[in-house]
Coordinates of C-alpha atoms in Angstrom, one line a residue:
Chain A
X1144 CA 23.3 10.4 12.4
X1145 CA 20.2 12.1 10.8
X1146 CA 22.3 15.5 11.0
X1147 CA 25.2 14.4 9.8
X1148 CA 23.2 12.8 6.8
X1149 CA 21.8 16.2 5.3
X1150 CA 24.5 18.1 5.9
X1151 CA 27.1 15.1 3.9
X1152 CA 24.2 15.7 1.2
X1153 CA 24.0 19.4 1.0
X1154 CA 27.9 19.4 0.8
X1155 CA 27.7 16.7 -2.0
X1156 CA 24.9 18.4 -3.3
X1157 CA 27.3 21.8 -3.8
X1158 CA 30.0 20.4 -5.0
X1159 CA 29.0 18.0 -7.6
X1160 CA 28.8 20.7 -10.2
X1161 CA 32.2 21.3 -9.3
X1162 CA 33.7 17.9 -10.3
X1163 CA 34.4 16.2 -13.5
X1164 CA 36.6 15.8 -16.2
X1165 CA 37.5 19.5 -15.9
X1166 CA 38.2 20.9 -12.2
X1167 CA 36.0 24.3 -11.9
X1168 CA 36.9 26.7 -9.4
X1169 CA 34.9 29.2 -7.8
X1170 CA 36.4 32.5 -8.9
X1171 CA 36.5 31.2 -12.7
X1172 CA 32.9 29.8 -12.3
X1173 CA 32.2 33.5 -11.6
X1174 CA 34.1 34.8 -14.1
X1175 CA 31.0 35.2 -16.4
X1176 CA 33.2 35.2 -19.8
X1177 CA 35.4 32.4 -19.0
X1178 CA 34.8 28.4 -20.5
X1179 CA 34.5 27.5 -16.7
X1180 CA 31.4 29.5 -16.3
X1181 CA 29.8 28.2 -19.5
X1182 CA 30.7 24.9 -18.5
X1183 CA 29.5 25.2 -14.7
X1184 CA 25.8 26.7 -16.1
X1185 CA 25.4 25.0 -19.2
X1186 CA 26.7 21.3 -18.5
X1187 CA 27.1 20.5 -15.0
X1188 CA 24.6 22.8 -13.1
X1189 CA 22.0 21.6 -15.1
X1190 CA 23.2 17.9 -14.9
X1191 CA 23.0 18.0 -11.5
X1192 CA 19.6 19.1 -10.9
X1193 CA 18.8 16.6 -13.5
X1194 CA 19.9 13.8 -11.1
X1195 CA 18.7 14.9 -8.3
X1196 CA 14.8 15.5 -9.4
X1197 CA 15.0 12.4 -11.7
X1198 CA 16.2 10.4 -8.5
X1199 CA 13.8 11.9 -6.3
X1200 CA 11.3 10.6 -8.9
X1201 CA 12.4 7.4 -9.0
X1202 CA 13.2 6.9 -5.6
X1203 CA 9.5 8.1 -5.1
X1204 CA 7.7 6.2 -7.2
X1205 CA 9.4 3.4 -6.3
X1206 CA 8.0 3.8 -2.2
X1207 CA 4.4 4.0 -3.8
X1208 CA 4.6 1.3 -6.2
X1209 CA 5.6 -1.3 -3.4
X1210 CA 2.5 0.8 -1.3
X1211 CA 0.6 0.2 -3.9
X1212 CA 1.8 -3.5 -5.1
X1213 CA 2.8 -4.7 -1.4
X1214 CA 5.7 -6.2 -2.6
X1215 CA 9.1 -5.0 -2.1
X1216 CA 10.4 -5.6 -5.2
X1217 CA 8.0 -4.0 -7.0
X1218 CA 9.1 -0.2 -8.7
X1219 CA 7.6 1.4 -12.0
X1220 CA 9.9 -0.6 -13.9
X1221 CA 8.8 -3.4 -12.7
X1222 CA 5.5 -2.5 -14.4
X1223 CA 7.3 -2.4 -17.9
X1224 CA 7.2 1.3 -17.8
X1225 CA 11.1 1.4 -18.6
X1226 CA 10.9 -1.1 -20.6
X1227 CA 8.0 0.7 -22.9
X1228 CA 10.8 3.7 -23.0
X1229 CA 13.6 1.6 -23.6
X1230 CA 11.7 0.2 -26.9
X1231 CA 10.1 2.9 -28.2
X1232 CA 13.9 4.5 -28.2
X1233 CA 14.8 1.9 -29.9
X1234 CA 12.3 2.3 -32.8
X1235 CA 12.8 5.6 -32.7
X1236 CA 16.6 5.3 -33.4
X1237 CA 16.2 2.4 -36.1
X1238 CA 13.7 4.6 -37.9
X1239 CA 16.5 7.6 -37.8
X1240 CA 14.1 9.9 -35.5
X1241 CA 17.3 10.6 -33.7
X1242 CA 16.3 13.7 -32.6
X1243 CA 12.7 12.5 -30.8
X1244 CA 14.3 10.0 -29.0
X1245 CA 13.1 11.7 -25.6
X1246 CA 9.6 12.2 -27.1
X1247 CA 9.5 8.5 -28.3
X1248 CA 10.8 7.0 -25.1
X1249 CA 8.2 8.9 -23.4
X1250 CA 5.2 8.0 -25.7
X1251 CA 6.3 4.6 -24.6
X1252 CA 6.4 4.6 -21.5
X1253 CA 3.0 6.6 -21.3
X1254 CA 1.5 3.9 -24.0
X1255 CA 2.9 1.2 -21.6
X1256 CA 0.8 2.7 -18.7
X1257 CA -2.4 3.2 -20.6
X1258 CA -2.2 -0.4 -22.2
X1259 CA -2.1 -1.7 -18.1
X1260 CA -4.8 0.5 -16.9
X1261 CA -7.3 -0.4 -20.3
X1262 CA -6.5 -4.2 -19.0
X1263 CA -6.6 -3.7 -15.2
X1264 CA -10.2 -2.2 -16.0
X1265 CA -11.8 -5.3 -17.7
X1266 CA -10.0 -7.1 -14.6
X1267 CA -13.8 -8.3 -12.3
X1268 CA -12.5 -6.6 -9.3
X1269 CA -9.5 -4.5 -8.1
X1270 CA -6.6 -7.2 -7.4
X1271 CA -2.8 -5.8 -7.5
X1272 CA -1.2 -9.5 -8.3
X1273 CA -2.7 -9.2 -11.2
X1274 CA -1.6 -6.2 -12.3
X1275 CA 1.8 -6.6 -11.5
X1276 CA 1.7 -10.2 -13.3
X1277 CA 0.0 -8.1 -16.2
X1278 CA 3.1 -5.9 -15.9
X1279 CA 5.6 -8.6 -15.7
X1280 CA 4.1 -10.2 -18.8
X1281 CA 4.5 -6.7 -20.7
X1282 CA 8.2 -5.9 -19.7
X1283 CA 8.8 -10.0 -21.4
X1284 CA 6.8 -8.6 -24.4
X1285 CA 9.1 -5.5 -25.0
X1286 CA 12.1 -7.5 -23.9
X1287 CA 11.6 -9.8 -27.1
X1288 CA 10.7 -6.7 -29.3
X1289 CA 13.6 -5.6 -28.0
X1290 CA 15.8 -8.1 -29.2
X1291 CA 13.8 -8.0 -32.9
X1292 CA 14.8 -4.2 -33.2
X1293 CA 18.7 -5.0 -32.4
X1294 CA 18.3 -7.8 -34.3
X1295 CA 16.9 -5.4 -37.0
X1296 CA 19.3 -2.5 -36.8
X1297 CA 22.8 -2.0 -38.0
X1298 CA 26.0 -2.0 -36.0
X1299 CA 25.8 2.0 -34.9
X1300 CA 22.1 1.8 -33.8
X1301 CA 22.4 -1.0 -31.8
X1302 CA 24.9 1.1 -29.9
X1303 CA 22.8 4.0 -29.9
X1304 CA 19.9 1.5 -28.3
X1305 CA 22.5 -0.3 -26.1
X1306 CA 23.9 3.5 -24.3
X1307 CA 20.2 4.1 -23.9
X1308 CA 19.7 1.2 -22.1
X1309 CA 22.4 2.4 -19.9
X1310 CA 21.1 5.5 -18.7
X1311 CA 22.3 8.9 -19.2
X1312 CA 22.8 12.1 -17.7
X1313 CA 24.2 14.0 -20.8
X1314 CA 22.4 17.0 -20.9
X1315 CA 23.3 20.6 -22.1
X1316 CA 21.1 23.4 -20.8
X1317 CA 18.1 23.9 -18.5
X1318 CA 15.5 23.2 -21.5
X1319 CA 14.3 19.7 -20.0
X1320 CA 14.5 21.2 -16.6
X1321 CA 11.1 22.9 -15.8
X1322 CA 9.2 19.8 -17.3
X1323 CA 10.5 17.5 -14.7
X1324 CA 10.2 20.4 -11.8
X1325 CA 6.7 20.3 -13.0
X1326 CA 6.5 16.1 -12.8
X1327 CA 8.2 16.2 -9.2
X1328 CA 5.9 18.9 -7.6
X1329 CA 3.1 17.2 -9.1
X1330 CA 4.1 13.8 -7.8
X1331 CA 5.0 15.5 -4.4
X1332 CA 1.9 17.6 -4.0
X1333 CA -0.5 14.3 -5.1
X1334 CA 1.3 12.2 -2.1
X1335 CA 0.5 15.2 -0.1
X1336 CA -3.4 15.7 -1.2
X1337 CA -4.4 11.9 -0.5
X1338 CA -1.9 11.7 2.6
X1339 CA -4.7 10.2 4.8
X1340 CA -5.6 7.5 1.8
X1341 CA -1.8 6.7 2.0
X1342 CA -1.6 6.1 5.6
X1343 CA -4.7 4.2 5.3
X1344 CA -3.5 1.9 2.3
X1345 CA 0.0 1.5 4.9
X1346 CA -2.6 -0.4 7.4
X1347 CA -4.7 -2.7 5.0
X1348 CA -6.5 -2.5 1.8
X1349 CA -9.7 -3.6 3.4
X1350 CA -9.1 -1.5 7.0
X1351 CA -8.6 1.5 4.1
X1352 CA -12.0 0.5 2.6
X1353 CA -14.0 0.2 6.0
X1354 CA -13.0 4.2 6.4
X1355 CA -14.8 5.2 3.5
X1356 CA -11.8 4.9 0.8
X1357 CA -12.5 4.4 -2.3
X1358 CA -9.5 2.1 -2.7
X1359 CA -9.4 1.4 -6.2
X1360 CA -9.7 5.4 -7.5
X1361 CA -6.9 6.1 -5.4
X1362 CA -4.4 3.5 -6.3
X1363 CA -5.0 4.3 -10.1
X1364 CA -4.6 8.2 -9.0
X1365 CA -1.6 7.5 -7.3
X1366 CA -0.2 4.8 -10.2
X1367 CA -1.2 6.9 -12.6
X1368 CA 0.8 10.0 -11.2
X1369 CA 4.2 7.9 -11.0
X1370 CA 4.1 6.4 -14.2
X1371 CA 3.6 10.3 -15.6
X1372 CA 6.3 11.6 -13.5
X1373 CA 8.6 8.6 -14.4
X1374 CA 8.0 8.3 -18.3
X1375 CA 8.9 12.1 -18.3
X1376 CA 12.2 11.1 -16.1
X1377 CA 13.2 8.0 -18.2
X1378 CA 12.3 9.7 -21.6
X1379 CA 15.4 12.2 -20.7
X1380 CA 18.2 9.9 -19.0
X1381 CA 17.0 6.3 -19.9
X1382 CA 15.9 3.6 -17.4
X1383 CA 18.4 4.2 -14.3
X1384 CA 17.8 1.0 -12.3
X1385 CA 17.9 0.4 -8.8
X1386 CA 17.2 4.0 -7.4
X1387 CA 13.3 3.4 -6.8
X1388 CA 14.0 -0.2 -5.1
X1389 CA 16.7 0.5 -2.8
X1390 CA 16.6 4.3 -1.5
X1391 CA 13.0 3.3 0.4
X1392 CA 14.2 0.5 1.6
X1393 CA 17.9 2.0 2.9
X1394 CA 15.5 5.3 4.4
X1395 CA 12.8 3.1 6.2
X1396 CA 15.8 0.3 7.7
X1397 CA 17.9 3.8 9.2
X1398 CA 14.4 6.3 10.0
X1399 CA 12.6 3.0 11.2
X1400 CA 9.2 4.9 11.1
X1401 CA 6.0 4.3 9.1
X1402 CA 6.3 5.3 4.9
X1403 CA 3.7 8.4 5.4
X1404 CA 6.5 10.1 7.0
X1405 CA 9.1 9.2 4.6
X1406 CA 7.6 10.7 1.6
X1407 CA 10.2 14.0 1.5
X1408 CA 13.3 12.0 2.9
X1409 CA 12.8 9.2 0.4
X1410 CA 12.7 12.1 -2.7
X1411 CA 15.8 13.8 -1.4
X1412 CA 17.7 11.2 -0.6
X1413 CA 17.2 9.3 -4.1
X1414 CA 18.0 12.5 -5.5
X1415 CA 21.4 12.7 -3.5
X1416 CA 21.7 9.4 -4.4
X1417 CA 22.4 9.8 -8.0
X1418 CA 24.0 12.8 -8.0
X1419 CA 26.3 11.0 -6.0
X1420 CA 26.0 8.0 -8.5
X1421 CA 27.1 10.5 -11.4
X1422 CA 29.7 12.7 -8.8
X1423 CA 31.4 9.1 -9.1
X1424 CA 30.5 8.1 -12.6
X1425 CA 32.2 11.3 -13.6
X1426 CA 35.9 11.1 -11.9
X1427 CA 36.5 7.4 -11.2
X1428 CA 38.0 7.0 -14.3
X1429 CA 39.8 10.3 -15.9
X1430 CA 39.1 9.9 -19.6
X1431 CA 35.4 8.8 -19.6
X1432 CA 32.2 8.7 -17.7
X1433 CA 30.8 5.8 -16.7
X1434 CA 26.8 5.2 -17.5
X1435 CA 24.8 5.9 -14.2
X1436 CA 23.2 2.7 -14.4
X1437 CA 26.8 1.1 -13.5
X1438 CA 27.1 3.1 -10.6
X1439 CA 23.6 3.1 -9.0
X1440 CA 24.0 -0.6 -9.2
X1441 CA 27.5 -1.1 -7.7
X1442 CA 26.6 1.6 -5.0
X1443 CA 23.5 0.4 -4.3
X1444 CA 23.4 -3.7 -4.4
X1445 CA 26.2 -3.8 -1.5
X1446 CA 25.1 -1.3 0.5
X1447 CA 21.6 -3.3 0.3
X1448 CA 22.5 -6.7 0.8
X1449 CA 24.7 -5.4 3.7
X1450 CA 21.6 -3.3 5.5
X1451 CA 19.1 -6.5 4.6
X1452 CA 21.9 -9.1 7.0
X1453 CA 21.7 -6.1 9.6
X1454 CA 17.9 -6.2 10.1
X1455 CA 17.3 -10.1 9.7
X1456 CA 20.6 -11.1 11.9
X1457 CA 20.2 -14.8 12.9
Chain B
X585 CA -33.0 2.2 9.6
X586 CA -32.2 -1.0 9.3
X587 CA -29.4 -3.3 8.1
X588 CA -31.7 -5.2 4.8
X589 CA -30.2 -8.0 2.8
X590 CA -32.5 -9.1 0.0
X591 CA -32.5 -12.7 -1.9
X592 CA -28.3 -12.3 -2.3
X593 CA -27.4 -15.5 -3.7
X594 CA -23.2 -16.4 -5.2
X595 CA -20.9 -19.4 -5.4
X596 CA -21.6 -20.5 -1.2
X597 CA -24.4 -18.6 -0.1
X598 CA -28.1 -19.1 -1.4
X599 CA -31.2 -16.7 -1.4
X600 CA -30.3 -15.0 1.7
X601 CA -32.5 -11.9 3.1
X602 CA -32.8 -10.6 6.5
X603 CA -33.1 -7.5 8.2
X604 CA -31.7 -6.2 12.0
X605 CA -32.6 -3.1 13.0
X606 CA -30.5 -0.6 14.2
X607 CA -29.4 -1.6 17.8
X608 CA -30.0 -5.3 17.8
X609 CA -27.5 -7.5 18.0
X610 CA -26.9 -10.8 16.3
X611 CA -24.8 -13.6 16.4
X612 CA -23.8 -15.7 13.1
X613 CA -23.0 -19.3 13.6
X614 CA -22.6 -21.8 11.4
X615 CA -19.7 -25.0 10.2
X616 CA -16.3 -23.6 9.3
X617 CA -16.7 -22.7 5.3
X618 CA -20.0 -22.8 5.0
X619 CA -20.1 -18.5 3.9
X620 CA -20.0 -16.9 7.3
X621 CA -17.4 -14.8 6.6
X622 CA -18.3 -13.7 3.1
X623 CA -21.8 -12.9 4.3
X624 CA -20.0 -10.2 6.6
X625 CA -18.4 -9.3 3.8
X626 CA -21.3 -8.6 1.6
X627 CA -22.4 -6.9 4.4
X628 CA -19.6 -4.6 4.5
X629 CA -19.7 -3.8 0.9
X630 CA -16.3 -5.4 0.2
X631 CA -17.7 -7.7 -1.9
X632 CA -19.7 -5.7 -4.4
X633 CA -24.0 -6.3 -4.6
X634 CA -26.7 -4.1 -4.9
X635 CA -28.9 -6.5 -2.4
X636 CA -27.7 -5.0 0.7
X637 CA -28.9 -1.7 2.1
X638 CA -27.7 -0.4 5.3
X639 CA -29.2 3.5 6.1
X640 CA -30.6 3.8 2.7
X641 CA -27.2 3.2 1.4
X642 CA -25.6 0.6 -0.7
X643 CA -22.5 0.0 0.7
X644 CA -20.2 -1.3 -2.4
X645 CA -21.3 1.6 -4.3
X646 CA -21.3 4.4 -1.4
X647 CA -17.8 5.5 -0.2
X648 CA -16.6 8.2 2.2
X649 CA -17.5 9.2 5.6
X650 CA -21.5 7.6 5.2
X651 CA -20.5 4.5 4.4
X652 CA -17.7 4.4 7.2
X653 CA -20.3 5.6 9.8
X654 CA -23.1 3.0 9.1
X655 CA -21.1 -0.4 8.8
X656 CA -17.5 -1.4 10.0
X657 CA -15.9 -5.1 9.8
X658 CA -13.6 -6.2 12.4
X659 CA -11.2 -9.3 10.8
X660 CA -9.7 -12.1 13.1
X661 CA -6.6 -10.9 12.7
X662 CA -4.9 -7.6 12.7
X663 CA -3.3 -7.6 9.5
X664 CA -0.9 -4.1 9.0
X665 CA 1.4 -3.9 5.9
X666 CA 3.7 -1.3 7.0
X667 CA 5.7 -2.3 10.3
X668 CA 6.7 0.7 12.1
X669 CA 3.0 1.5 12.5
X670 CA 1.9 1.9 16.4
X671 CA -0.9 0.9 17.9
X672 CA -1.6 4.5 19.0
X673 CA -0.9 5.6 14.9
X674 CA -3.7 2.6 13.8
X675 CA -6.1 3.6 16.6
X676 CA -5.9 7.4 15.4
X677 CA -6.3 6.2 11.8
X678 CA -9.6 4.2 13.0
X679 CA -11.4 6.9 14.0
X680 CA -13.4 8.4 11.8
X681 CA -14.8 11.6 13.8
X682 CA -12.5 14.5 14.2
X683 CA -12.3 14.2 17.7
X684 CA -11.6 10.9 19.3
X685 CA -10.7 10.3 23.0
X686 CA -8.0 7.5 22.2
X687 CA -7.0 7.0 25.8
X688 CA -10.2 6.8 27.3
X689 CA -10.9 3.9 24.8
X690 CA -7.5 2.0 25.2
X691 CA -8.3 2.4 29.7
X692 CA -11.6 0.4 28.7
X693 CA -10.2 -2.1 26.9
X694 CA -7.3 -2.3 29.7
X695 CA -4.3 -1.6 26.6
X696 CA -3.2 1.6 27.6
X697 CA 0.6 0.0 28.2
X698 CA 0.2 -0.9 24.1
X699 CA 0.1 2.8 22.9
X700 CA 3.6 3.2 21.9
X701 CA 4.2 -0.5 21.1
X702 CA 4.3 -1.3 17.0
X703 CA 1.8 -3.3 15.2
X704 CA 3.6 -6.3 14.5
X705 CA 5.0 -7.0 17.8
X706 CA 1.5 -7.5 19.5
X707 CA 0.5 -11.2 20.4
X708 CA -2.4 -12.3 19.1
X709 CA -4.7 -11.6 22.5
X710 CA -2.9 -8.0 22.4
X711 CA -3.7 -7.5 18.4
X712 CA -6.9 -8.5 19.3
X713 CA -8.1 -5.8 22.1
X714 CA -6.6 -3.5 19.8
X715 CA -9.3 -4.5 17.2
X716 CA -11.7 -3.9 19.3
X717 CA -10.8 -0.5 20.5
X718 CA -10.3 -0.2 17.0
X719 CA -14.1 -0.9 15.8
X720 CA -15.1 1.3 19.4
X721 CA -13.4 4.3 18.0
X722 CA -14.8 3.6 14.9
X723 CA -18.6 3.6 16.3
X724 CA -20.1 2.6 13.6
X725 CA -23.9 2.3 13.5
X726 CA -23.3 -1.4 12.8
X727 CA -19.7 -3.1 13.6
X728 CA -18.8 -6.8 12.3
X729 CA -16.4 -8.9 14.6
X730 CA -15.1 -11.7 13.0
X731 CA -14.0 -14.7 15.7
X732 CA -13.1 -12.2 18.2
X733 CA -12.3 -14.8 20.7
X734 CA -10.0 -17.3 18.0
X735 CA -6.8 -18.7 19.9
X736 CA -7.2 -16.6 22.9
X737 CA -6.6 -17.6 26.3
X738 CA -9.4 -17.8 28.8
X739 CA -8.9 -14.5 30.3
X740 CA -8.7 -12.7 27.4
X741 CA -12.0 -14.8 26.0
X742 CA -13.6 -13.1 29.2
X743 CA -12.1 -9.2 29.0
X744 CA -13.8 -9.9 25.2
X745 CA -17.1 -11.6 26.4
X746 CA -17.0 -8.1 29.1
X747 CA -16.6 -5.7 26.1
X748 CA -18.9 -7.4 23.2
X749 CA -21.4 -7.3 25.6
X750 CA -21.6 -3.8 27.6
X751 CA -19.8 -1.8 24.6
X752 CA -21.5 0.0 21.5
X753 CA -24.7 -0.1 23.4
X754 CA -26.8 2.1 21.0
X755 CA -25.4 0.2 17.7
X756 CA -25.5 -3.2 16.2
X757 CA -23.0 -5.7 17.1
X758 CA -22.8 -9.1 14.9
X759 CA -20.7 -11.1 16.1
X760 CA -19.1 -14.2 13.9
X761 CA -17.9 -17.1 16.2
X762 CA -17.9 -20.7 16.7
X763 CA -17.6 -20.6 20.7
X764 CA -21.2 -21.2 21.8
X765 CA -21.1 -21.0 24.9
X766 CA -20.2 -17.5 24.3
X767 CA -22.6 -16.7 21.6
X768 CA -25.3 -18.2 24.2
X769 CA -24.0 -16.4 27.8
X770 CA -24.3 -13.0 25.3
X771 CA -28.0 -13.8 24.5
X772 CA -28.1 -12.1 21.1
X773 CA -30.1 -13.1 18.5
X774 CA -28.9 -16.1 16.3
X775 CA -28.5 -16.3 12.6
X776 CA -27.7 -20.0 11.6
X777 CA -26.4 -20.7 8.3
X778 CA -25.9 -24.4 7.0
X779 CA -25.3 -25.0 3.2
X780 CA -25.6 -22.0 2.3
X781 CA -29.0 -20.9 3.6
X782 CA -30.1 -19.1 6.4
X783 CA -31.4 -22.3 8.7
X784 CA -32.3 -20.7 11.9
X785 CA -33.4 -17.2 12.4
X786 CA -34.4 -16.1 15.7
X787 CA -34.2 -15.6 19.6
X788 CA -30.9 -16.8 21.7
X789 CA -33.3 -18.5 24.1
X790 CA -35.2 -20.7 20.9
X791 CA -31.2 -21.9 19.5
X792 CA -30.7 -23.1 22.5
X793 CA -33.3 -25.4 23.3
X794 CA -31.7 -29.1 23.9
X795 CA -33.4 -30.4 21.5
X796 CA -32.4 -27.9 18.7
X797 CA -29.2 -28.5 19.4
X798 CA -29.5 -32.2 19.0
X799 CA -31.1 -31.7 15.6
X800 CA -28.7 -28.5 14.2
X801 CA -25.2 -30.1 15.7
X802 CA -26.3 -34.2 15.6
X803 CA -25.0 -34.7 19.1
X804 CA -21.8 -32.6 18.9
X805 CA -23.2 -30.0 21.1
X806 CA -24.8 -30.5 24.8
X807 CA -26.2 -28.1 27.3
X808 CA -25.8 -28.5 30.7
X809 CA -26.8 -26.6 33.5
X810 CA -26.7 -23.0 31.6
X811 CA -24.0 -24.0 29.8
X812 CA -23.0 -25.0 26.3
X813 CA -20.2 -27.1 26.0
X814 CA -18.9 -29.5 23.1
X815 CA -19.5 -33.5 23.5
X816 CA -16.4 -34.6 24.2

């Protein structure tokens, strides 16, 4: 089962890039003056290790955040991180920055993350309820403002704002590439320097503490890290829903072992995940793509619901 | 060195200070909410004051492995987030030494059969050996176990009573609990706390005189040919 799962995702994995409005085949891909090859290397190559590092991330950051939270439902977005990203797009696109947009979205999604760690600070003591109610209360906050910049904007922007929202893989080029490399190894080798803190924070808060952990340092360390890696992701593709809730949940209900040892799965599996997501998004329908955020959500809710009935049978 | 608590006062608990050298044991009784609990908890530096000192350290402000080796709280229940965590993955995780003879521990406490078993499918006698080989990997120079004996069944009360009292014998045991006829067959010292205050401070053997009892418990409590039973 295991087996057959990586190799299914390699193959998808080599042919996405293959797949899409156009058909590419091999010997014109290689064919380095033909439109094929340009298309291959500067639109889907790059698109497709796009989604998978960007799903990685989220599919990542959503294990640690319901570590973290110990709640299931909890993922960076819930946190208002995406929410941040999505607003400060939209600003960016009713003040005609058009250009920044990925710069803006990210500056809000970072903002987002320092405005919840300056308030979890003057918190009396370390409590994770509260900072996801704090969270909660933020993502409500930028909903409204939200609504006051559509409100605000004429007919094209609130377009422009609405596609966001949507999530996007569009990209042309491997010029955002290397800065989410960068965000996933960081992510990856952070997970991997406070591995024993993470094993210890799987058993509880206070058996983590009794070992010498400082509990609250590492929590913010590993938050911290996450909201970095996934403001860089979001600021590119917009908030892609559903990836950082599901894929841990689908991994640990099929692996059935403790999270520690899901940390690599879990990043290449969301990553699989929305190349797949996009594979589909691109040739379901022959004369347009379909925004990832569709796809992720009518792959993933079923697929879900289906595996939650399987492990709570009556 | 020992374990020093000086004039620690909050919400529940008022002016409290005593000390317990390193290799004495102690037994906290008191009514159910009356701050046993959170006292182990101050103890253990989980909740944060600069009155307690335990080695020359202050436990809510020290962490790593000195603070791990000189105080350790063991909670009624075995409370594990994750659920494909096994008993053999928690007890590894509870040692803090590089080298730990697991097995020898679980033969002690008579789990070895629990090993590979997960977490969250122990019963609550099962989860509760595992605590304590947990806190017996652990070793630390003083180990809290909160109601170790809660909703057992009398066998396991007596594999407990075995292990609380021949185990750890170099280091500090206080033990939380509101079976007295356990806390007296042990014949540790007693710490009594009622409103808030440390009541009673002092030898097994002085708590347990008849007529202490009558006073501290107003009848509730009797003892009876070495014995300690409740008045019913």
């Amino acid at each position: 089962m295991k087996i057959l799962a990586i190799i299914f995702s390699v193959f998808i994995l080599c042919i996405a890039p293959f797949f899409g409005q156009v058909s590419l085949d091999l010997a014109s891909v290689l064919d380095t003056k033909s439109m094929q090859h340009k298309i291959f290397f500067d639109i889907r190559l790059p698109r497709v290790v796009l989604a998978f590092l960007v799903g990685g991330i989220l599919a990542l950051g959503g294990l640690i955040f319901q570590i973290v939270f110990r709640n299931p439902m909890s993922t960076p977005f819930t946190l208002g991180v995406a929410s941040g990203a999505t607003l400060f797009t939209a600003i960016a696109i009713v003040l005609g920055f058009t250009t920044s947009v990925p710069l803006f979205a990210f500056v809000g999604a970072m903002s987002t993350v320092l405005i919840l760690f300056s308030v979890t600070l003057r918190l009396s003591h370390h409590d994770s309820s509260s900072l996801l109610l704090i969270g909660i209360a933020l993502s409500f906050f930028y909903s409204a403002s939200l609504m006051l910049m559509f409100y605000l904007s004429n007919l094209q922007e609130s377009y422009e704002i609405m596609r966001f929202t949507m999530g996007s893989l569009d990209i042309v080029g491997f010029g955002s590439i290397p800065i989410l490399v960068f965000c996933a190894v960081l992510l990856l080798l952070v997970i991997y320097t406070y591995d024993y803190e993470v094993k210890l924070l799987l058993t509880s808060y206070e058996f983590a503490y009794l070992k010498g952990i400082n509990v609250k340092k590492t929590t913010y360390i590993l938050l911290f890290t996450v909201s970095v890696a996934v403001g860089v992701a979001v600021s590119f593709t917009g908030p892609i829903g559903f990836v950082g809730l599901i894929i841990p949940h689908i991994l640990k209900s099929i692996y059935k072992v403790s999270a520690d040892r899901l940390i690599y799965p879990i990043f290449f599996y969301g990553g699989v995940f929305l190349v797949l997501s996009d594979l589909l998004g691109r040739n379901i329908t022959s004369h347009t793509d379909i925004p990832i955020g569709v796809v992720t959500s009518f792959l993933g809710a079923p697929f879900f619901i289906y595996l939650l009935l399987r492990s709570h049978k009556v | 060195m020992p374990l020093k608590i000086t004039n620690f006062s909050n919400a529940i608990l008022y002016n409290i200070s005593f000390s317990l050298p390193q290799g004495h044991n102690l037994i906290l009784l008191g009514s159910n909410g009356v701050g046993k609990t959170t006292l182990a908890k101050i103890l253990s530096g989980m909740i944060p004051s600069d009155s307690v000192d335990i080695d020359g350290i202050s436990p809510s402000t020290t962490f790593g492995h000195s603070r791990a080796k000189s105080i350790n709280y063991v909670p009624p229940v075995l409370e594990i987030f994750d659920s494909f965590i096994s008993v053999k993955a928690f007890l590894t995780l509870s040692c803090i030494e590089p080298v730990c003879n697991i097995e020898e521990v679980l033969n002690q406490v008579g789990i070895l059969h629990l090993s590979p078993k997960l977490c969250h499918t122990l019963s609550s006698g099962e989860s509760q050996l595992v605590l304590i080989a947990s806190a017996l990997l652990h070793q630390a120079n003083y180990t809290i176990f909160d109601e170790p004996t809660a909703n057992l069944d009398p066998q396991k009360i007596q594999s407990i009573f075995s292990l609380l009292q021949k185990s750890l014998p170099s280091k500090s045991k206080i033990i939380i609990t509101h079976h007295l006829d356990l806390a007296y067959q042990l014949g540790f010292d007693i710490l009594f706390l009622a409103h808030g205050k440390i009541a009673f401070y002092g030898s097994s053997a002085d708590f347990f005189e008849p007529l202490h009892l009558e006073t501290l418990y107003q009848g509730a409590v009797i003892k009876e040919n070495h014995y300690i039973r409740v008045n019913l």
